[in-house]
Amino acid sequence: MSASPAVLMRLVASAFTVAEKAGAIVRKVLHSGELGIVEKTGANDLQTLADRLAQQSICASLSRSFPKITIIGEEDLPPEEIKEDLIESGHSEEILQKTCPAEYRDLKEEELVVWVDPLDGTKEYTEGLLDNVTVLIGIAYEGRAIAGVINQPFYNYQLGAGTSLGRTMWGMPGLGAFGFQLQEVPGDRRIVTTTRSHSNKQVTDCVDAMEPHEVMRVGGAGNKIIQLVEGKASAYVFASPGCKKWDTCAPEALLHAVGGKLTDMHGNAYCYNANVKHMNSAGVLATLRNHEYYVSRVPQSVLQALKSD
């Protein structure tokens, strides 16, 4: 009889189905028309009923199956009894069949930290820009993002009725990435993707310094990483605090799994331990290829303004 799957593979297999459940919740709330919007710190920092229910579902489902993991979610929710219909206890059999990279084979539950953004791109969600929306579940060990699951609840929504909505992709450095077709921007073009709703002069100056042929302004950190791995953008450049660890943990793992890189604007890696501060204070720079070029183009004024963690 073969050995039972490694804890990490079981966690990722569960996170896959849990992310799909959260995506279904996000769709259901939208279709109900009752979004339950509240402002957290202002008009660009919103929370909806979908954020709240999706986080409850993700955190309760994973902690029931893996009681010793540390889970850190974006939403600060009061403790309450979670309804059973929010619990997802299934797992992806396909993921369990894969071989865990040797370096992760003996990891224990209590060594793993899970970073959860139940609805990345909330502002866009409330405005109907549904392809910007993702559910992010990132898994970290010793401060490194080692696995990530990204669900796009409204993938294909522009195709209209009769279309199967949503998709889930995942990645693990040392194993690979699944659920999408890896593509690159043609080598001679620099297409920069950046923030849609959190821009300022520093952000735009830094984008300009990259000498892009084209600039895309879209919502959601998860969405921007998907643009990188599907050949729609060459770099994600955000020279400002604002992104948090739950925005970047899952996307970073997916990007690393296909040879990409995510750092701060200085080119330094972020740390995903349970006790780190949540803000990515020194901005986010992510690329599929040629990371050093983009780091080298960051203006000195930006580096001075954004102190590395």
mmCIF file of C-alpha atoms in Angstrom:
data_model
loop_
_atom_site.group_PDB
_atom_site.id
_atom_site.type_symbol
_atom_site.label_atom_id
_atom_site.label_comp_id
_atom_site.label_asym_id
_atom_site.label_seq_id
_atom_site.Cartn_x
_atom_site.Cartn_y
_atom_site.Cartn_z
ATOM 1 C CA MET A 1 0.000 0.000 0.000
ATOM 2 C CA SER A 2 1.391 3.423 -0.897
ATOM 3 C CA ALA A 3 2.179 5.912 1.865
ATOM 4 C CA SER A 4 -0.545 8.427 2.652
ATOM 5 C CA PRO A 5 -0.126 11.829 0.917
ATOM 6 C CA ALA A 6 2.057 14.456 2.568
ATOM 7 C CA VAL A 7 0.303 17.023 4.777
ATOM 8 C CA LEU A 8 1.095 19.793 2.291
ATOM 9 C CA MET A 9 -0.504 17.908 -0.612
ATOM 10 C CA ARG A 10 -3.588 17.161 1.481
ATOM 11 C CA LEU A 11 -3.817 20.854 2.445
ATOM 12 C CA VAL A 12 -3.501 22.039 -1.170
ATOM 13 C CA ALA A 13 -6.033 19.425 -2.326
ATOM 14 C CA SER A 14 -8.487 20.727 0.295
ATOM 15 C CA ALA A 15 -7.692 24.384 -0.459
ATOM 16 C CA PHE A 16 -8.579 23.714 -4.106
ATOM 17 C CA THR A 17 -12.140 22.588 -3.346
ATOM 18 C CA VAL A 18 -12.496 25.180 -0.566
ATOM 19 C CA ALA A 19 -11.538 27.942 -3.040
ATOM 20 C CA GLU A 20 -14.141 26.606 -5.489
ATOM 21 C CA LYS A 21 -16.765 26.698 -2.749
ATOM 22 C CA ALA A 22 -15.762 30.300 -1.901
ATOM 23 C CA GLY A 23 -16.039 31.208 -5.590
ATOM 24 C CA ALA A 24 -19.564 29.783 -5.668
ATOM 25 C CA ILE A 25 -20.454 31.880 -2.601
ATOM 26 C CA VAL A 26 -19.073 35.014 -4.285
ATOM 27 C CA ARG A 27 -21.249 34.326 -7.369
ATOM 28 C CA LYS A 28 -24.339 33.588 -5.274
ATOM 29 C CA VAL A 29 -24.105 36.854 -3.325
ATOM 30 C CA LEU A 30 -23.743 38.830 -6.560
ATOM 31 C CA HIS A 31 -26.759 37.116 -8.115
ATOM 32 C CA SER A 32 -28.810 37.829 -4.982
ATOM 33 C CA GLY A 33 -28.277 41.564 -5.554
ATOM 34 C CA GLU A 34 -27.762 42.099 -1.800
ATOM 35 C CA LEU A 35 -24.026 42.843 -1.581
ATOM 36 C CA GLY A 36 -24.078 44.228 1.978
ATOM 37 C CA ILE A 37 -21.289 46.746 1.278
ATOM 38 C CA VAL A 38 -19.460 48.431 4.167
ATOM 39 C CA GLU A 39 -16.484 50.787 3.985
ATOM 40 C CA LYS A 40 -13.485 49.671 6.049
ATOM 41 C CA THR A 41 -11.024 52.575 5.798
ATOM 42 C CA GLY A 42 -12.654 54.466 2.919
ATOM 43 C CA ALA A 43 -14.397 54.258 -0.458
ATOM 44 C CA ASN A 44 -11.509 52.280 -1.996
ATOM 45 C CA ASP A 45 -11.380 49.764 0.874
ATOM 46 C CA LEU A 46 -14.667 47.907 0.877
ATOM 47 C CA GLN A 47 -16.075 44.737 2.386
ATOM 48 C CA THR A 48 -19.169 42.897 1.181
ATOM 49 C CA LEU A 49 -21.277 40.007 2.385
ATOM 50 C CA ALA A 50 -19.340 37.879 -0.128
ATOM 51 C CA ASP A 51 -16.008 38.752 1.573
ATOM 52 C CA ARG A 52 -17.456 37.820 4.950
ATOM 53 C CA LEU A 53 -19.132 34.547 3.953
ATOM 54 C CA ALA A 54 -16.251 33.393 1.751
ATOM 55 C CA GLN A 55 -13.724 33.975 4.538
ATOM 56 C CA GLN A 56 -15.904 32.161 7.070
ATOM 57 C CA SER A 57 -16.212 29.245 4.646
ATOM 58 C CA ILE A 58 -12.477 29.054 3.869
ATOM 59 C CA CYS A 59 -11.218 29.439 7.434
ATOM 60 C CA ALA A 60 -13.785 27.121 9.048
ATOM 61 C CA SER A 61 -13.373 24.438 6.364
ATOM 62 C CA LEU A 62 -9.558 24.382 6.494
ATOM 63 C CA SER A 63 -9.300 24.605 10.287
ATOM 64 C CA ARG A 64 -11.769 21.732 10.694
ATOM 65 C CA SER A 65 -9.652 19.475 8.468
ATOM 66 C CA PHE A 66 -6.276 20.866 9.630
ATOM 67 C CA PRO A 67 -6.733 22.086 13.212
ATOM 68 C CA LYS A 68 -3.040 22.890 13.812
ATOM 69 C CA ILE A 69 -2.401 25.221 10.859
ATOM 70 C CA THR A 70 -2.289 28.992 11.352
ATOM 71 C CA ILE A 71 -4.805 30.823 9.149
ATOM 72 C CA ILE A 72 -4.642 34.586 8.609
ATOM 73 C CA GLY A 73 -7.571 36.111 6.716
ATOM 74 C CA GLU A 74 -8.036 39.623 5.409
ATOM 75 C CA GLU A 75 -11.362 40.320 7.071
ATOM 76 C CA ASP A 76 -11.499 41.074 10.782
ATOM 77 C CA LEU A 77 -14.638 39.128 11.646
ATOM 78 C CA PRO A 78 -16.244 38.572 15.051
ATOM 79 C CA PRO A 79 -16.134 34.939 16.215
ATOM 80 C CA GLU A 80 -19.473 33.275 15.521
ATOM 81 C CA GLU A 81 -20.983 29.894 14.838
ATOM 82 C CA ILE A 82 -20.390 28.976 11.186
ATOM 83 C CA LYS A 83 -23.381 27.494 9.350
ATOM 84 C CA GLU A 84 -22.781 23.919 8.170
ATOM 85 C CA ASP A 85 -23.652 24.796 4.576
ATOM 86 C CA LEU A 86 -20.533 26.998 4.463
ATOM 87 C CA ILE A 87 -18.254 24.053 5.285
ATOM 88 C CA GLU A 88 -16.443 22.280 2.428
ATOM 89 C CA SER A 89 -14.877 18.961 3.434
ATOM 90 C CA GLY A 90 -13.943 17.642 -0.028
ATOM 91 C CA HIS A 91 -10.573 17.582 -1.746
ATOM 92 C CA SER A 92 -9.104 17.358 -5.238
ATOM 93 C CA GLU A 93 -8.194 13.744 -5.937
ATOM 94 C CA GLU A 94 -6.052 14.904 -8.871
ATOM 95 C CA ILE A 95 -3.812 16.950 -6.564
ATOM 96 C CA LEU A 96 -3.453 14.050 -4.109
ATOM 97 C CA GLN A 97 -2.122 11.889 -6.951
ATOM 98 C CA LYS A 98 0.815 14.233 -7.522
ATOM 99 C CA THR A 99 4.197 13.655 -5.884
ATOM 100 C CA CYS A 100 5.109 16.131 -3.184
ATOM 101 C CA PRO A 101 8.526 17.789 -3.701
ATOM 102 C CA ALA A 102 11.024 16.088 -1.365
ATOM 103 C CA GLU A 103 11.788 19.274 0.576
ATOM 104 C CA TYR A 104 8.121 19.585 1.654
ATOM 105 C CA ARG A 105 7.362 15.922 2.253
ATOM 106 C CA ASP A 106 7.758 15.902 6.023
ATOM 107 C CA LEU A 107 6.218 19.275 6.874
ATOM 108 C CA LYS A 108 3.812 19.269 9.800
ATOM 109 C CA GLU A 109 0.493 21.105 10.045
ATOM 110 C CA GLU A 110 1.740 23.409 12.781
ATOM 111 C CA GLU A 111 4.633 24.598 10.578
ATOM 112 C CA LEU A 112 2.305 25.934 7.888
ATOM 113 C CA VAL A 113 0.735 29.391 7.647
ATOM 114 C CA VAL A 114 -2.236 29.984 5.340
ATOM 115 C CA TRP A 115 -2.898 33.511 4.026
ATOM 116 C CA VAL A 116 -6.468 34.063 2.819
ATOM 117 C CA ASP A 117 -7.987 36.819 0.721
ATOM 118 C CA PRO A 118 -11.595 35.655 0.374
ATOM 119 C CA LEU A 119 -12.373 38.194 -2.364
ATOM 120 C CA ASP A 120 -9.477 40.029 -3.994
ATOM 121 C CA GLY A 121 -10.772 42.957 -6.056
ATOM 122 C CA THR A 122 -13.771 43.847 -3.863
ATOM 123 C CA LYS A 123 -14.128 47.346 -5.356
ATOM 124 C CA GLU A 124 -14.225 45.888 -8.868
ATOM 125 C CA TYR A 125 -16.736 43.264 -7.673
ATOM 126 C CA THR A 126 -19.106 46.031 -6.546
ATOM 127 C CA GLU A 127 -18.649 47.823 -9.898
ATOM 128 C CA GLY A 128 -19.289 44.800 -12.122
ATOM 129 C CA LEU A 129 -15.679 44.353 -13.308
ATOM 130 C CA LEU A 130 -16.013 40.683 -12.533
ATOM 131 C CA ASP A 131 -12.972 39.313 -14.367
ATOM 132 C CA ASN A 132 -10.792 41.251 -11.859
ATOM 133 C CA VAL A 133 -12.099 39.185 -8.923
ATOM 134 C CA THR A 134 -10.205 36.248 -7.386
ATOM 135 C CA VAL A 135 -10.206 34.088 -4.244
ATOM 136 C CA LEU A 136 -6.669 33.630 -2.904
ATOM 137 C CA ILE A 137 -5.364 30.876 -0.594
ATOM 138 C CA GLY A 138 -1.591 30.950 -0.092
ATOM 139 C CA ILE A 139 0.460 28.500 1.985
ATOM 140 C CA ALA A 140 3.766 29.477 3.561
ATOM 141 C CA TYR A 141 6.546 27.584 5.346
ATOM 142 C CA GLU A 142 9.451 29.285 7.123
ATOM 143 C CA GLY A 143 8.373 32.597 5.641
ATOM 144 C CA ARG A 144 8.298 31.417 2.016
ATOM 145 C CA ALA A 145 5.212 31.082 -0.184
ATOM 146 C CA ILE A 146 5.304 27.372 -1.119
ATOM 147 C CA ALA A 147 1.849 26.784 -2.597
ATOM 148 C CA GLY A 148 -0.990 28.889 -3.893
ATOM 149 C CA VAL A 149 -4.561 28.380 -5.060
ATOM 150 C CA ILE A 150 -6.362 31.059 -7.093
ATOM 151 C CA ASN A 151 -10.040 30.804 -7.995
ATOM 152 C CA GLN A 152 -11.559 33.154 -10.585
ATOM 153 C CA PRO A 153 -15.293 32.972 -9.798
ATOM 154 C CA PHE A 154 -16.402 34.813 -12.942
ATOM 155 C CA TYR A 155 -13.954 33.434 -15.509
ATOM 156 C CA ASN A 156 -15.818 33.368 -18.857
ATOM 157 C CA TYR A 157 -18.636 35.604 -17.586
ATOM 158 C CA GLN A 158 -18.564 37.755 -20.742
ATOM 159 C CA LEU A 159 -19.592 34.717 -22.810
ATOM 160 C CA GLY A 160 -23.098 34.887 -21.359
ATOM 161 C CA ALA A 161 -25.717 32.278 -20.537
ATOM 162 C CA GLY A 162 -24.913 28.605 -20.928
ATOM 163 C CA THR A 163 -21.213 29.105 -20.164
ATOM 164 C CA SER A 164 -19.515 27.270 -17.320
ATOM 165 C CA LEU A 165 -18.417 30.020 -14.952
ATOM 166 C CA GLY A 166 -15.191 30.085 -12.974
ATOM 167 C CA ARG A 167 -11.864 28.254 -12.870
ATOM 168 C CA THR A 168 -9.276 27.316 -10.262
ATOM 169 C CA MET A 169 -5.519 27.326 -10.793
ATOM 170 C CA TRP A 170 -2.785 26.304 -8.387
ATOM 171 C CA GLY A 171 0.971 26.107 -8.208
ATOM 172 C CA MET A 172 3.814 24.809 -6.092
ATOM 173 C CA PRO A 173 7.484 25.651 -6.737
ATOM 174 C CA GLY A 174 9.298 22.393 -7.452
ATOM 175 C CA LEU A 175 6.139 20.738 -8.746
ATOM 176 C CA GLY A 176 4.594 23.099 -11.299
ATOM 177 C CA ALA A 177 1.437 25.097 -11.971
ATOM 178 C CA PHE A 178 -1.920 23.819 -13.184
ATOM 179 C CA GLY A 179 -5.283 25.025 -14.439
ATOM 180 C CA PHE A 180 -4.103 27.491 -17.079
ATOM 181 C CA GLN A 181 -1.954 27.664 -20.200
ATOM 182 C CA LEU A 182 1.395 29.385 -19.533
ATOM 183 C CA GLN A 183 2.124 32.093 -22.096
ATOM 184 C CA GLU A 184 4.632 34.928 -22.358
ATOM 185 C CA VAL A 185 4.413 38.407 -23.824
ATOM 186 C CA PRO A 186 6.524 38.504 -27.026
ATOM 187 C CA GLY A 187 10.121 39.190 -25.946
ATOM 188 C CA ASP A 188 10.465 42.654 -27.446
ATOM 189 C CA ARG A 189 7.391 44.129 -25.718
ATOM 190 C CA ARG A 190 7.144 45.532 -22.196
ATOM 191 C CA ILE A 191 3.552 45.598 -20.982
ATOM 192 C CA VAL A 192 3.157 46.834 -17.399
ATOM 193 C CA THR A 193 0.056 46.101 -15.339
ATOM 194 C CA THR A 194 -0.599 48.318 -12.333
ATOM 195 C CA THR A 195 -3.263 49.469 -9.915
ATOM 196 C CA ARG A 196 -6.611 50.731 -11.105
ATOM 197 C CA SER A 197 -7.859 52.468 -7.959
ATOM 198 C CA HIS A 198 -4.821 53.127 -5.715
ATOM 199 C CA SER A 199 -2.579 55.226 -7.954
ATOM 200 C CA ASN A 200 -0.512 58.324 -7.162
ATOM 201 C CA LYS A 201 2.412 60.226 -8.706
ATOM 202 C CA GLN A 202 4.977 57.813 -7.244
ATOM 203 C CA VAL A 203 3.151 54.821 -8.742
ATOM 204 C CA THR A 204 2.882 56.399 -12.200
ATOM 205 C CA ASP A 205 6.484 57.717 -12.150
ATOM 206 C CA CYS A 206 7.724 54.206 -11.421
ATOM 207 C CA VAL A 207 5.588 52.686 -14.188
ATOM 208 C CA ASP A 208 6.925 55.304 -16.641
ATOM 209 C CA ALA A 209 10.520 54.503 -15.598
ATOM 210 C CA MET A 210 10.043 50.955 -16.894
ATOM 211 C CA GLU A 211 9.672 52.439 -20.415
ATOM 212 C CA PRO A 212 6.623 50.300 -21.188
ATOM 213 C CA HIS A 213 5.139 49.946 -24.646
ATOM 214 C CA GLU A 214 1.738 49.613 -22.995
ATOM 215 C CA VAL A 215 0.215 50.117 -19.514
ATOM 216 C CA MET A 216 -2.822 48.237 -18.170
ATOM 217 C CA ARG A 217 -4.717 49.456 -15.111
ATOM 218 C CA VAL A 218 -6.767 46.677 -13.545
ATOM 219 C CA GLY A 219 -8.007 45.621 -10.114
ATOM 220 C CA GLY A 220 -6.848 42.777 -7.900
ATOM 221 C CA ALA A 221 -3.357 41.432 -7.163
ATOM 222 C CA GLY A 222 -4.405 37.890 -8.092
ATOM 223 C CA ASN A 223 -5.774 39.135 -11.398
ATOM 224 C CA LYS A 224 -2.502 40.904 -12.235
ATOM 225 C CA ILE A 225 -0.460 37.739 -11.614
ATOM 226 C CA ILE A 226 -2.833 35.828 -13.898
ATOM 227 C CA GLN A 227 -2.088 38.463 -16.558
ATOM 228 C CA LEU A 228 1.635 37.703 -16.159
ATOM 229 C CA VAL A 229 1.309 33.928 -16.522
ATOM 230 C CA GLU A 230 -1.137 34.149 -19.435
ATOM 231 C CA GLY A 231 1.027 36.476 -21.510
ATOM 232 C CA LYS A 232 -1.078 39.624 -21.186
ATOM 233 C CA ALA A 233 1.535 41.578 -19.169
ATOM 234 C CA SER A 234 5.286 41.399 -18.590
ATOM 235 C CA ALA A 235 5.470 43.086 -15.170
ATOM 236 C CA TYR A 236 3.211 44.054 -12.297
ATOM 237 C CA VAL A 237 4.524 47.321 -10.861
ATOM 238 C CA PHE A 238 3.009 48.871 -7.716
ATOM 239 C CA ALA A 239 5.366 51.374 -6.069
ATOM 240 C CA SER A 240 3.302 52.040 -2.955
ATOM 241 C CA PRO A 241 2.264 50.407 0.298
ATOM 242 C CA GLY A 242 -1.269 49.033 0.108
ATOM 243 C CA CYS A 243 -0.923 45.394 -0.900
ATOM 244 C CA LYS A 244 -1.020 42.952 2.002
ATOM 245 C CA LYS A 245 0.481 39.499 2.552
ATOM 246 C CA TRP A 246 -2.839 37.771 1.784
ATOM 247 C CA ASP A 247 -2.832 39.564 -1.607
ATOM 248 C CA THR A 248 0.580 38.232 -2.605
ATOM 249 C CA CYS A 249 1.190 34.844 -0.920
ATOM 250 C CA ALA A 250 -0.862 32.652 -3.284
ATOM 251 C CA PRO A 251 0.054 34.647 -6.433
ATOM 252 C CA GLU A 252 3.763 34.550 -5.515
ATOM 253 C CA ALA A 253 3.716 30.747 -5.135
ATOM 254 C CA LEU A 254 1.957 30.339 -8.489
ATOM 255 C CA LEU A 255 4.397 32.714 -10.185
ATOM 256 C CA HIS A 256 7.461 31.012 -8.647
ATOM 257 C CA ALA A 257 6.138 27.647 -9.808
ATOM 258 C CA VAL A 258 6.547 28.783 -13.441
ATOM 259 C CA GLY A 259 9.918 30.509 -12.962
ATOM 260 C CA GLY A 260 8.642 34.022 -12.204
ATOM 261 C CA LYS A 261 9.453 36.306 -9.299
ATOM 262 C CA LEU A 262 7.638 38.588 -6.844
ATOM 263 C CA THR A 263 9.569 41.005 -4.617
ATOM 264 C CA ASP A 264 9.339 44.475 -3.148
ATOM 265 C CA MET A 265 10.560 47.429 -5.242
ATOM 266 C CA HIS A 266 14.126 46.875 -3.939
ATOM 267 C CA GLY A 267 14.146 43.312 -5.260
ATOM 268 C CA ASN A 268 13.865 41.800 -1.754
ATOM 269 C CA ALA A 269 11.579 38.874 -0.986
ATOM 270 C CA TYR A 270 8.643 39.261 1.373
ATOM 271 C CA CYS A 271 8.338 37.039 4.438
ATOM 272 C CA TYR A 272 5.083 35.200 5.207
ATOM 273 C CA ASN A 273 5.632 34.085 8.810
ATOM 274 C CA ALA A 274 2.617 34.219 11.108
ATOM 275 C CA ASN A 275 4.036 37.161 13.063
ATOM 276 C CA VAL A 276 5.017 39.516 10.200
ATOM 277 C CA LYS A 277 3.230 42.819 9.638
ATOM 278 C CA HIS A 278 0.481 42.425 7.101
ATOM 279 C CA MET A 279 1.316 45.400 4.874
ATOM 280 C CA ASN A 280 3.737 44.996 1.944
ATOM 281 C CA SER A 281 5.268 48.358 2.807
ATOM 282 C CA ALA A 282 7.874 48.501 0.030
ATOM 283 C CA GLY A 283 5.483 47.940 -2.872
ATOM 284 C CA VAL A 284 5.198 44.973 -5.231
ATOM 285 C CA LEU A 285 7.209 44.121 -8.329
ATOM 286 C CA ALA A 286 6.318 40.868 -10.072
ATOM 287 C CA THR A 287 7.514 39.433 -13.381
ATOM 288 C CA LEU A 288 7.504 36.200 -15.325
ATOM 289 C CA ARG A 289 10.945 36.949 -16.831
ATOM 290 C CA ASN A 290 13.703 39.626 -16.675
ATOM 291 C CA HIS A 291 13.051 40.650 -13.072
ATOM 292 C CA GLU A 292 16.476 42.287 -12.746
ATOM 293 C CA TYR A 293 15.719 44.699 -15.606
ATOM 294 C CA TYR A 294 12.608 46.003 -13.834
ATOM 295 C CA VAL A 295 14.361 46.265 -10.456
ATOM 296 C CA SER A 296 17.160 48.252 -12.100
ATOM 297 C CA ARG A 297 14.650 50.756 -13.531
ATOM 298 C CA VAL A 298 13.029 51.691 -10.200
ATOM 299 C CA PRO A 299 13.750 55.401 -9.582
ATOM 300 C CA GLN A 300 15.961 56.315 -6.619
ATOM 301 C CA SER A 301 13.190 58.552 -5.257
ATOM 302 C CA VAL A 302 10.874 55.533 -5.077
ATOM 303 C CA LEU A 303 13.494 53.392 -3.314
ATOM 304 C CA GLN A 304 14.027 56.130 -0.735
ATOM 305 C CA ALA A 305 10.298 56.560 -0.165
ATOM 306 C CA LEU A 306 9.637 52.813 0.206
ATOM 307 C CA LYS A 307 11.718 51.305 2.975
ATOM 308 C CA SER A 308 12.224 47.546 2.742
ATOM 309 C CA ASP A 309 10.664 45.453 5.542
#
